[in-house]
């Protein structure tokens, strides 16, 4: 004998409505959480050769992206040229580099064998930076990896770096709840020091002060002579 109470039509309708809401809302909630938590992130270190260094933390949802795409998503300003099937070459990053024409002709290098150009390297173990022979367009950047770019004519010497180091420099932890997460970058260090003494712009304030002192002294002497006469 079945002692269970029969389900009323009203109760049955309510259960169906709740089930439909769960079916509709659950994928949306899952998508929202997924959008707020990036599946992957990689880092960038850019050495401009003048004391400035940029660090970038770049989130992405793909399994991997190219080195060029990682650089483009960093938010740093850059100029690149296409070499067709060979991929893209980097002419300048944040204003350091060369124009499109010399870049297209010889990747910014001159007749000097040690003239600088943008070199692309990948950290393979702490402080072990290796050039990627096929170029940044052909590389695969995966979660946790760090790429380096150096404006140099000799082999780049970059320090050991972890993704946690970069995340700390750019304060990535403060934005991981954003939807969608965004790339963060910071530039540290100053520009190049003057190579030969001070320029006229540096001496102009001192010259103006000296001129004022000399002028005041000349006026005082003229005033004294005028009074005596």
Coordinates of N, CA and C in Angstrom, one line a residue:
X1 N 0.8 -1.2 0.0 CA 0.0 0.0 0.0 C 0.9 1.2 0.0
X2 N 0.6 2.2 -0.9 CA 1.4 3.4 -1.0 C 0.8 4.5 -0.1
X3 N 1.6 4.9 0.9 CA 1.1 5.9 1.8 C 1.6 7.3 1.5
X4 N 2.3 7.4 0.4 CA 2.8 8.8 0.0 C 1.7 9.6 -0.5
X5 N 1.8 10.9 -0.2 CA 0.7 11.9 -0.6 C 0.8 12.2 -2.1
X6 N -0.2 12.3 -2.8 CA -0.2 12.6 -4.2 C 0.4 14.1 -4.4
X7 N 1.1 14.3 -5.4 CA 1.7 15.6 -5.7 C 0.7 16.4 -6.4
X8 N 0.4 17.6 -5.9 CA -0.6 18.5 -6.4 C -0.1 19.1 -7.7
X9 N -1.0 19.5 -8.6 CA -0.5 20.1 -9.9 C 0.3 21.4 -9.6
X10 N -0.1 22.2 -8.5 CA 0.6 23.4 -8.2 C 2.0 23.1 -7.8
X11 N 2.2 22.1 -6.9 CA 3.5 21.8 -6.5 C 4.4 21.2 -7.6
X12 N 3.7 20.4 -8.5 CA 4.5 19.9 -9.6 C 5.0 21.0 -10.5
X13 N 4.1 22.0 -10.7 CA 4.5 23.1 -11.6 C 5.6 23.9 -11.0
X14 N 5.6 24.1 -9.6 CA 6.7 24.8 -9.0 C 8.0 24.1 -9.1
X15 N 8.0 22.8 -9.0 CA 9.2 22.0 -9.1 C 9.8 22.1 -10.5
X16 N 8.9 22.1 -11.5 CA 9.4 22.2 -12.9 C 10.0 23.6 -13.1
X17 N 9.4 24.6 -12.6 CA 9.9 26.0 -12.7 C 11.3 26.1 -12.1
X18 N 11.4 25.6 -10.9 CA 12.8 25.6 -10.2 C 13.8 24.9 -11.1
X19 N 13.5 23.7 -11.6 CA 14.4 23.0 -12.4 C 14.8 23.8 -13.6
X20 N 13.9 24.4 -14.3 CA 14.2 25.2 -15.5 C 15.1 26.4 -15.2
X21 N 14.9 27.0 -14.0 CA 15.7 28.1 -13.6 C 17.1 27.6 -13.4
X22 N 17.3 26.5 -12.7 CA 18.6 25.9 -12.5 C 19.3 25.6 -13.8
X23 N 18.6 25.1 -14.8 CA 19.2 24.7 -16.0 C 19.7 26.0 -16.8
X24 N 18.9 27.0 -16.7 CA 19.2 28.3 -17.4 C 20.4 29.0 -16.7
X25 N 20.3 29.1 -15.4 CA 21.2 30.0 -14.6 C 22.6 29.3 -14.5
X26 N 22.6 28.0 -14.3 CA 23.9 27.3 -14.0 C 25.0 27.6 -15.0
X27 N 24.7 27.4 -16.4 CA 25.8 27.7 -17.3 C 26.2 29.2 -17.3
X28 N 25.3 30.1 -17.0 CA 25.7 31.5 -16.9 C 26.6 31.8 -15.7
X29 N 26.3 31.1 -14.6 CA 27.1 31.3 -13.4 C 28.5 30.7 -13.7
X30 N 28.5 29.5 -14.3 CA 29.8 28.9 -14.6 C 30.6 29.8 -15.6
X31 N 30.0 30.4 -16.6 CA 30.7 31.2 -17.5 C 31.2 32.5 -16.8
X32 N 30.5 33.0 -15.9 CA 30.9 34.2 -15.1 C 32.2 33.9 -14.3
X33 N 32.2 32.8 -13.6 CA 33.3 32.4 -12.8 C 34.5 32.1 -13.7
X34 N 34.3 31.5 -14.8 CA 35.4 31.2 -15.7 C 35.9 32.5 -16.3
X35 N 35.1 33.5 -16.6 CA 35.6 34.7 -17.1 C 36.4 35.5 -16.1
X36 N 36.0 35.3 -14.8 CA 36.8 36.1 -13.8 C 38.1 35.4 -13.4
X37 N 38.2 34.1 -13.7 CA 39.4 33.4 -13.4 C 40.1 33.0 -14.7
X38 N 41.2 33.7 -15.1 CA 41.9 33.4 -16.3 C 42.5 32.0 -16.2
X39 N 42.3 31.2 -17.3 CA 42.9 29.8 -17.3 C 44.4 29.8 -17.2
X40 N 45.0 30.8 -17.9 CA 46.5 30.8 -18.0 C 47.0 32.3 -17.9
X41 N 48.3 32.4 -17.6 CA 48.9 33.7 -17.6 C 50.4 33.4 -17.8
X42 N 51.0 34.4 -18.5 CA 52.5 34.4 -18.8 C 53.1 35.7 -18.6
X43 N 54.4 35.8 -18.5 CA 55.0 37.0 -18.2 C 56.0 37.5 -19.3
X44 N 56.3 38.8 -19.2 CA 57.2 39.5 -20.1 C 58.2 40.3 -19.3
X45 N 59.4 40.4 -19.8 CA 60.4 41.3 -19.4 C 61.1 42.0 -20.6
X46 N 61.0 43.3 -20.6 CA 61.6 44.0 -21.7 C 62.7 44.9 -21.2
X47 N 63.9 44.7 -21.7 CA 65.1 45.5 -21.3 C 65.4 46.5 -22.5
X48 N 65.3 47.8 -22.2 CA 65.5 48.8 -23.2 C 66.9 49.2 -23.4
X49 N 67.8 48.7 -22.6 CA 69.2 49.0 -22.8 C 69.7 50.3 -22.2
X50 N 68.8 51.0 -21.6 CA 69.1 52.4 -21.1 C 68.8 52.5 -19.6
X51 N 68.6 51.4 -18.9 CA 68.3 51.4 -17.5 C 66.8 51.2 -17.3
X52 N 66.0 51.3 -18.3 CA 64.5 51.0 -18.1 C 64.2 49.5 -18.4
X53 N 63.3 49.0 -17.6 CA 62.9 47.6 -17.8 C 61.4 47.6 -17.6
X54 N 60.7 47.0 -18.5 CA 59.2 46.8 -18.4 C 58.9 45.4 -18.0
X55 N 57.9 45.2 -17.1 CA 57.4 43.9 -16.7 C 55.9 43.8 -17.1
X56 N 55.5 42.7 -17.6 CA 54.0 42.6 -18.0 C 53.5 41.2 -17.6
X57 N 52.3 41.2 -17.1 CA 51.6 40.0 -16.7 C 50.4 39.9 -17.6
X58 N 50.3 38.8 -18.4 CA 49.3 38.7 -19.5 C 48.5 37.5 -19.3
X59 N 47.2 37.6 -19.0 CA 46.3 36.4 -18.9 C 45.8 36.0 -20.3
X60 N 45.5 34.8 -20.4 CA 44.9 34.3 -21.7 C 44.1 33.0 -21.4
X61 N 43.1 32.8 -22.3 CA 42.3 31.6 -22.1 C 42.7 30.4 -23.0
X62 N 43.5 30.7 -24.0 CA 43.9 29.6 -24.9 C 45.0 28.7 -24.2
X63 N 45.2 27.5 -24.8 CA 46.2 26.7 -24.2 C 47.6 27.3 -24.4
X64 N 47.8 28.0 -25.5 CA 49.1 28.7 -25.8 C 48.8 29.8 -26.8
X65 N 49.7 30.8 -26.7 CA 49.7 31.9 -27.7 C 51.1 32.1 -28.2
X66 N 51.3 32.8 -29.3 CA 52.6 33.1 -29.8 C 53.3 34.2 -29.0
X67 N 54.6 34.2 -29.1 CA 55.4 35.3 -28.4 C 55.0 36.7 -28.9
X68 N 54.7 36.8 -30.2 CA 54.2 38.1 -30.7 C 52.9 38.5 -30.1
X69 N 52.0 37.5 -30.0 CA 50.6 37.8 -29.5 C 50.8 38.1 -28.0
X70 N 51.7 37.5 -27.3 CA 51.9 37.8 -25.9 C 52.3 39.3 -25.7
X71 N 53.2 39.7 -26.6 CA 53.7 41.1 -26.6 C 52.6 42.1 -26.9
X72 N 51.8 41.7 -27.9 CA 50.8 42.6 -28.3 C 49.7 42.8 -27.2
X73 N 49.4 41.7 -26.5 CA 48.4 41.8 -25.5 C 48.9 42.4 -24.2
X74 N 50.2 42.7 -24.1 CA 50.7 43.3 -22.9 C 50.3 44.8 -22.7
X75 N 49.8 45.4 -23.8 CA 49.4 46.8 -23.7 C 50.6 47.8 -23.9
X76 N 51.8 47.3 -24.0 CA 52.9 48.2 -24.3 C 52.8 48.7 -25.8
X77 N 53.2 49.9 -26.1 CA 53.2 50.4 -27.5 C 54.3 49.8 -28.2
X78 N 54.0 49.3 -29.4 CA 55.0 48.7 -30.3 C 54.8 48.9 -31.7
X79 N 55.8 48.8 -32.5 CA 55.7 48.8 -34.0 C 56.3 47.5 -34.5
X80 N 55.6 46.9 -35.4 CA 56.0 45.6 -35.9 C 55.8 45.6 -37.4
X81 N 56.6 44.8 -38.2 CA 56.4 44.7 -39.6 C 56.2 43.2 -39.9
X82 N 55.5 42.9 -41.0 CA 55.3 41.5 -41.4 C 56.3 41.1 -42.4
X83 N 56.8 39.9 -42.2 CA 57.7 39.3 -43.2 C 57.0 38.1 -43.9
X84 N 55.7 38.2 -44.1 CA 55.0 37.1 -44.7 C 55.0 35.8 -43.9
X85 N 55.4 34.7 -44.5 CA 55.4 33.4 -43.9 C 56.4 33.3 -42.7
X86 N 57.3 34.2 -42.7 CA 58.3 34.2 -41.6 C 57.8 34.8 -40.3
X87 N 56.7 35.5 -40.4 CA 56.1 36.1 -39.2 C 56.3 37.6 -39.1
X88 N 56.3 38.1 -37.9 CA 56.5 39.5 -37.7 C 57.8 39.8 -37.0
X89 N 58.4 41.0 -37.4 CA 59.6 41.5 -36.7 C 59.2 42.7 -35.9
X90 N 59.9 42.9 -34.7 CA 59.6 44.0 -33.8 C 60.6 45.1 -34.2
X91 N 60.0 46.3 -34.5 CA 60.8 47.5 -34.8 C 61.1 48.3 -33.5
X92 N 60.1 48.6 -32.7 CA 60.2 49.4 -31.5 C 59.2 49.0 -30.5
X93 N 59.6 49.1 -29.2 CA 58.8 48.9 -28.1 C 58.9 50.1 -27.2
X94 N 57.7 50.7 -26.9 CA 57.7 52.0 -26.1 C 58.7 53.0 -26.6
X95 N 58.7 53.2 -27.9 CA 59.6 54.2 -28.5 C 61.0 53.9 -28.7
X96 N 61.5 52.7 -28.2 CA 62.9 52.3 -28.3 C 63.0 51.4 -29.5
X97 N 63.8 51.7 -30.5 CA 64.0 50.9 -31.6 C 64.3 51.7 -32.9
X98 N 63.7 51.3 -34.0 CA 63.9 52.1 -35.2 C 62.5 52.2 -36.0
X99 N 62.6 52.9 -37.1 CA 61.4 53.1 -37.9 C 61.1 51.8 -38.8
X100 N 60.0 51.9 -39.5 CA 59.6 50.7 -40.3 C 60.6 50.4 -41.4
X101 N 61.1 51.4 -42.1 CA 62.0 51.1 -43.2 C 63.3 50.4 -42.9
X102 N 64.0 51.0 -41.9 CA 65.3 50.3 -41.5 C 64.9 48.9 -40.8
X103 N 63.8 48.8 -40.2 CA 63.4 47.6 -39.6 C 63.1 46.5 -40.7
X104 N 62.4 46.9 -41.7 CA 62.1 46.0 -42.8 C 63.3 45.6 -43.5
X105 N 64.3 46.5 -43.6 CA 65.5 46.3 -44.4 C 66.5 45.3 -43.7
X106 N 66.7 45.6 -42.4 CA 67.7 44.9 -41.6 C 67.4 44.8 -40.1
X107 N 66.1 44.8 -39.8 CA 65.7 44.7 -38.3 C 66.5 45.7 -37.4
X108 N 66.6 46.9 -37.9 CA 67.2 48.0 -37.1 C 68.7 48.0 -37.1
X109 N 69.4 47.0 -37.5 CA 70.8 46.9 -37.4 C 71.5 47.8 -38.5
X110 N 72.7 48.3 -38.1 CA 73.5 49.0 -39.1 C 74.7 48.2 -39.5
X111 N 75.7 48.9 -40.1 CA 76.9 48.2 -40.5 C 77.7 47.7 -39.3
X112 N 77.5 48.3 -38.2 CA 78.2 47.9 -36.9 C 77.6 46.5 -36.5
X113 N 78.5 45.5 -36.3 CA 78.0 44.2 -36.0 C 77.4 44.2 -34.6
X114 N 77.7 45.1 -33.7 CA 77.1 45.2 -32.4 C 76.0 46.2 -32.3
X115 N 75.5 46.7 -33.4 CA 74.4 47.6 -33.3 C 73.2 46.9 -32.8
X116 N 72.4 47.6 -31.9 CA 71.3 46.9 -31.3 C 70.1 46.6 -32.2
X117 N 69.4 45.6 -31.8 CA 68.1 45.2 -32.4 C 67.3 44.5 -31.3
X118 N 66.0 44.3 -31.6 CA 65.2 43.6 -30.6 C 65.4 42.1 -30.6
X119 N 66.0 41.6 -29.6 CA 66.3 40.1 -29.5 C 65.2 39.5 -28.6
X120 N 64.7 38.3 -29.1 CA 63.7 37.6 -28.4 C 64.3 36.4 -27.7
X121 N 64.0 36.2 -26.4 CA 64.5 35.1 -25.6 C 63.4 34.5 -24.8
X122 N 63.7 33.3 -24.3 CA 62.7 32.6 -23.4 C 63.5 32.0 -22.3
X123 N 63.0 32.2 -21.1 CA 63.7 31.7 -19.9 C 63.4 30.2 -19.7
X124 N 64.5 29.5 -19.8 CA 64.5 28.0 -19.7 C 65.2 27.6 -18.4
X125 N 64.5 27.8 -17.3 CA 65.2 27.6 -16.0 C 65.6 28.9 -15.4
X126 N 65.7 29.1 -14.1 CA 66.0 30.4 -13.5 C 67.3 31.0 -14.1
X127 N 67.1 32.2 -14.7 CA 68.2 33.0 -15.2 C 68.8 32.4 -16.5
X128 N 68.3 31.3 -17.0 CA 68.8 30.7 -18.2 C 68.0 31.1 -19.4
X129 N 68.4 32.2 -20.1 CA 67.6 32.8 -21.2 C 68.2 32.3 -22.5
X130 N 67.3 31.8 -23.3 CA 67.8 31.2 -24.6 C 67.1 31.9 -25.8
X131 N 67.8 32.2 -26.8 CA 67.1 32.7 -28.0 C 66.2 31.7 -28.7
X132 N 65.1 32.1 -29.3 CA 64.2 31.2 -30.0 C 64.5 31.4 -31.5
X133 N 65.1 30.4 -32.0 CA 65.6 30.5 -33.4 C 64.5 30.8 -34.4
X134 N 63.4 30.3 -34.3 CA 62.3 30.4 -35.3 C 61.6 31.8 -35.1
X135 N 61.8 32.5 -34.1 CA 61.2 33.8 -33.9 C 60.0 33.8 -33.1
X136 N 59.5 35.0 -32.6 CA 58.4 35.1 -31.7 C 57.1 34.7 -32.3
X137 N 57.0 34.8 -33.6 CA 55.7 34.5 -34.3 C 55.5 32.9 -34.3
X138 N 56.6 32.2 -34.2 CA 56.5 30.7 -34.3 C 56.5 30.0 -32.9
X139 N 56.7 30.8 -31.9 CA 56.9 30.2 -30.6 C 55.5 30.0 -29.9
X140 N 55.5 29.0 -29.0 CA 54.3 28.7 -28.2 C 54.5 29.1 -26.8
X141 N 53.8 30.1 -26.3 CA 53.9 30.5 -24.9 C 52.8 29.9 -24.1
X142 N 53.1 29.1 -23.0 CA 52.2 28.4 -22.2 C 52.1 29.0 -20.8
X143 N 51.2 28.5 -20.1 CA 50.9 29.0 -18.7 C 52.2 29.0 -17.9
X144 N 52.5 30.1 -17.2 CA 53.6 30.2 -16.3 C 55.0 30.6 -17.0
X145 N 55.0 30.6 -18.3 CA 56.3 30.9 -19.0 C 56.6 32.4 -19.0
X146 N 57.8 32.7 -19.2 CA 58.3 34.1 -19.3 C 59.1 34.4 -20.5
X147 N 58.7 35.3 -21.3 CA 59.5 35.8 -22.5 C 60.3 37.0 -22.2
X148 N 61.4 37.2 -22.9 CA 62.2 38.4 -22.7 C 62.5 39.0 -24.0
X149 N 62.6 40.3 -24.0 CA 63.0 41.1 -25.2 C 64.1 42.1 -24.7
X150 N 65.1 42.2 -25.5 CA 66.2 43.0 -25.1 C 66.7 43.8 -26.3
X151 N 66.8 45.2 -26.2 CA 67.4 46.0 -27.2 C 68.9 46.0 -27.0
X152 N 69.5 45.1 -27.8 CA 71.0 44.9 -27.6 C 71.6 44.4 -28.8
X153 N 72.9 44.7 -29.0 CA 73.6 44.1 -30.1 C 74.5 42.9 -29.7
X154 N 74.5 42.6 -28.4 CA 75.2 41.4 -27.9 C 74.2 40.5 -27.2
X155 N 74.7 39.4 -26.8 CA 73.8 38.4 -26.1 C 73.2 39.0 -24.9
X156 N 71.9 39.0 -24.8 CA 71.2 39.6 -23.6 C 71.6 38.9 -22.3
X157 N 71.8 39.7 -21.3 CA 72.0 39.2 -19.9 C 70.9 39.6 -19.0
X158 N 69.9 38.7 -18.8 CA 68.8 39.1 -18.0 C 68.8 38.3 -16.7
X159 N 68.2 38.8 -15.6 CA 68.2 38.1 -14.3 C 67.1 37.0 -14.3
X160 N 67.3 36.2 -13.3 CA 66.3 35.1 -13.0 C 65.0 35.8 -12.6
X161 N 63.9 35.2 -13.1 CA 62.6 35.9 -12.8 C 61.5 34.8 -12.8
X162 N 60.5 35.0 -11.9 CA 59.4 34.1 -11.9 C 58.1 34.8 -12.2
X163 N 57.1 34.1 -12.5 CA 55.8 34.8 -12.8 C 55.3 35.5 -11.6
X164 N 55.5 34.9 -10.4 CA 55.1 35.5 -9.2 C 55.8 36.8 -9.0
X165 N 57.1 36.9 -9.3 CA 57.8 38.2 -9.2 C 57.1 39.3 -10.1
X166 N 56.8 38.9 -11.3 CA 56.2 39.9 -12.2 C 54.8 40.2 -11.7
X167 N 54.0 39.3 -11.2 CA 52.7 39.5 -10.7 C 52.7 40.5 -9.5
X168 N 53.8 40.4 -8.7 CA 53.9 41.3 -7.6 C 54.3 42.7 -8.0
X169 N 55.1 42.8 -9.0 CA 55.5 44.1 -9.5 C 54.4 44.9 -10.1
X170 N 53.5 44.2 -10.8 CA 52.4 44.9 -11.5 C 51.1 44.8 -10.6
X171 N 51.1 44.2 -9.5 CA 50.0 44.1 -8.6 C 48.9 43.3 -9.2
X172 N 49.2 42.2 -9.8 CA 48.2 41.4 -10.6 C 47.1 40.9 -9.6
X173 N 47.4 40.6 -8.4 CA 46.4 40.1 -7.5 C 45.2 41.0 -7.2
X174 N 45.4 42.3 -7.5 CA 44.3 43.2 -7.3 C 43.3 43.2 -8.4
X175 N 43.5 42.6 -9.5 CA 42.6 42.6 -10.6 C 42.1 41.2 -11.1
X176 N 42.5 40.2 -10.4 CA 42.1 38.8 -10.9 C 40.6 38.6 -10.8
X177 N 39.9 39.5 -10.0 CA 38.4 39.4 -9.9 C 37.7 40.2 -11.0
X178 N 38.5 40.9 -11.8 CA 37.8 41.6 -12.9 C 37.3 40.7 -14.0
X179 N 36.3 41.2 -14.8 CA 35.7 40.4 -15.8 C 35.7 41.1 -17.1
X180 N 36.5 40.8 -18.1 CA 37.5 39.7 -18.0 C 38.8 40.3 -17.4
X181 N 39.8 39.4 -17.0 CA 41.0 39.9 -16.5 C 41.8 40.7 -17.6
X182 N 42.6 41.6 -17.2 CA 43.3 42.4 -18.2 C 44.8 42.3 -17.9
X183 N 45.6 42.6 -19.0 CA 47.0 42.5 -18.9 C 47.5 43.8 -18.1
X184 N 48.6 43.6 -17.3 CA 49.1 44.7 -16.6 C 50.6 44.8 -16.9
X185 N 51.1 46.1 -16.9 CA 52.5 46.3 -17.2 C 53.0 47.5 -16.4
X186 N 54.3 47.4 -16.1 CA 54.9 48.5 -15.3 C 56.3 48.7 -15.9
X187 N 56.8 49.9 -15.9 CA 58.2 50.2 -16.4 C 58.9 50.8 -15.2
X188 N 60.1 50.3 -15.0 CA 60.9 50.8 -13.9 C 62.3 51.3 -14.4
X189 N 62.9 52.1 -13.6 CA 64.2 52.6 -14.1 C 64.1 53.9 -14.9
X190 N 65.3 54.6 -15.1 CA 65.3 55.8 -15.8 C 65.9 55.7 -17.2
X191 N 66.0 56.8 -17.8 CA 66.5 56.9 -19.2 C 68.0 57.0 -19.2
X192 N 68.7 57.1 -20.3 CA 70.1 57.1 -20.4 C 70.7 58.4 -19.8
X193 N 71.9 58.3 -19.2 CA 72.6 59.4 -18.7 C 73.3 60.2 -19.8
X194 N 73.5 61.5 -19.7 CA 74.2 62.2 -20.8 C 75.6 61.7 -20.9
X195 N 76.1 61.5 -22.1 CA 77.4 60.9 -22.3 C 78.6 61.9 -22.2
X196 N 78.3 63.1 -22.6 CA 79.4 64.1 -22.6 C 79.0 65.4 -21.9
X197 N 79.3 65.5 -20.6 CA 79.0 66.7 -19.9 C 77.5 67.1 -19.9
X198 N 77.3 68.3 -19.5 CA 75.9 68.8 -19.5 C 75.6 69.6 -20.8
X199 N 74.4 69.5 -21.3 CA 74.0 70.2 -22.4 C 73.6 71.6 -22.1
X200 N 73.3 72.4 -23.1 CA 72.9 73.8 -22.8 C 71.6 73.9 -22.1
X201 N 70.7 73.0 -22.3 CA 69.5 73.0 -21.5 C 69.7 72.8 -20.0
X202 N 70.7 72.0 -19.7 CA 71.0 71.8 -18.3 C 71.7 73.0 -17.7
X203 N 72.5 73.8 -18.5 CA 73.2 74.9 -18.0 C 72.4 76.2 -18.1
X204 N 71.2 76.2 -18.8 CA 70.5 77.4 -18.9 C 70.0 78.0 -17.6
X205 N 69.5 77.3 -16.6 CA 69.0 77.9 -15.4 C 70.2 78.5 -14.6
X206 N 71.3 77.9 -14.6 CA 72.5 78.4 -13.9 C 73.0 79.7 -14.6
X207 N 73.0 79.7 -16.0 CA 73.4 80.9 -16.7 C 72.4 82.1 -16.5
X208 N 71.1 81.8 -16.3 CA 70.2 82.8 -16.1 C 70.4 83.5 -14.7
X209 N 70.7 82.6 -13.7 CA 71.0 83.1 -12.4 C 72.3 84.0 -12.4
X210 N 73.3 83.5 -13.1 CA 74.6 84.2 -13.1 C 74.4 85.6 -13.8
X211 N 73.6 85.6 -14.9 CA 73.3 86.8 -15.6 C 72.6 87.8 -14.7
X212 N 71.6 87.3 -13.9 CA 70.9 88.2 -13.0 C 71.8 88.8 -11.9
X213 N 72.7 88.0 -11.4 CA 73.7 88.4 -10.4 C 74.6 89.5 -10.9
X214 N 75.2 89.2 -12.1 CA 76.0 90.2 -12.8 C 75.3 91.5 -13.1
X215 N 74.1 91.4 -13.5 CA 73.3 92.6 -13.8 C 73.0 93.4 -12.6
X216 N 72.7 92.7 -11.5 CA 72.4 93.4 -10.2 C 73.7 94.1 -9.8
X217 N 74.8 93.5 -9.9 CA 76.1 94.1 -9.5 C 76.5 95.3 -10.3
X218 N 76.3 95.2 -11.6 CA 76.6 96.3 -12.5 C 75.7 97.5 -12.2
X219 N 74.4 97.2 -11.9 CA 73.5 98.3 -11.6 C 73.9 99.0 -10.3
X220 N 74.3 98.2 -9.3 CA 74.7 98.8 -8.0 C 75.9 99.7 -8.2
X221 N 76.9 99.2 -9.0 CA 78.1 100.1 -9.2 C 77.7 101.4 -9.9
X222 N 76.9 101.2 -10.9 CA 76.4 102.5 -11.6 C 75.7 103.4 -10.7
X223 N 74.9 102.9 -9.8 CA 74.1 103.7 -8.9 C 75.0 104.4 -7.9
X224 N 76.1 103.7 -7.5 CA 77.0 104.3 -6.5 C 77.8 105.4 -7.2
X225 N 78.2 105.2 -8.4 CA 79.0 106.3 -9.1 C 78.1 107.5 -9.3
X226 N 76.8 107.2 -9.7 CA 75.9 108.3 -9.9 C 75.7 109.1 -8.7
X227 N 75.6 108.5 -7.5 CA 75.4 109.2 -6.2 C 76.6 110.1 -5.9
X228 N 77.8 109.5 -6.1 CA 79.0 110.3 -5.8 C 79.1 111.6 -6.7
X229 N 78.7 111.4 -7.9 CA 78.8 112.6 -8.8 C 77.7 113.6 -8.5

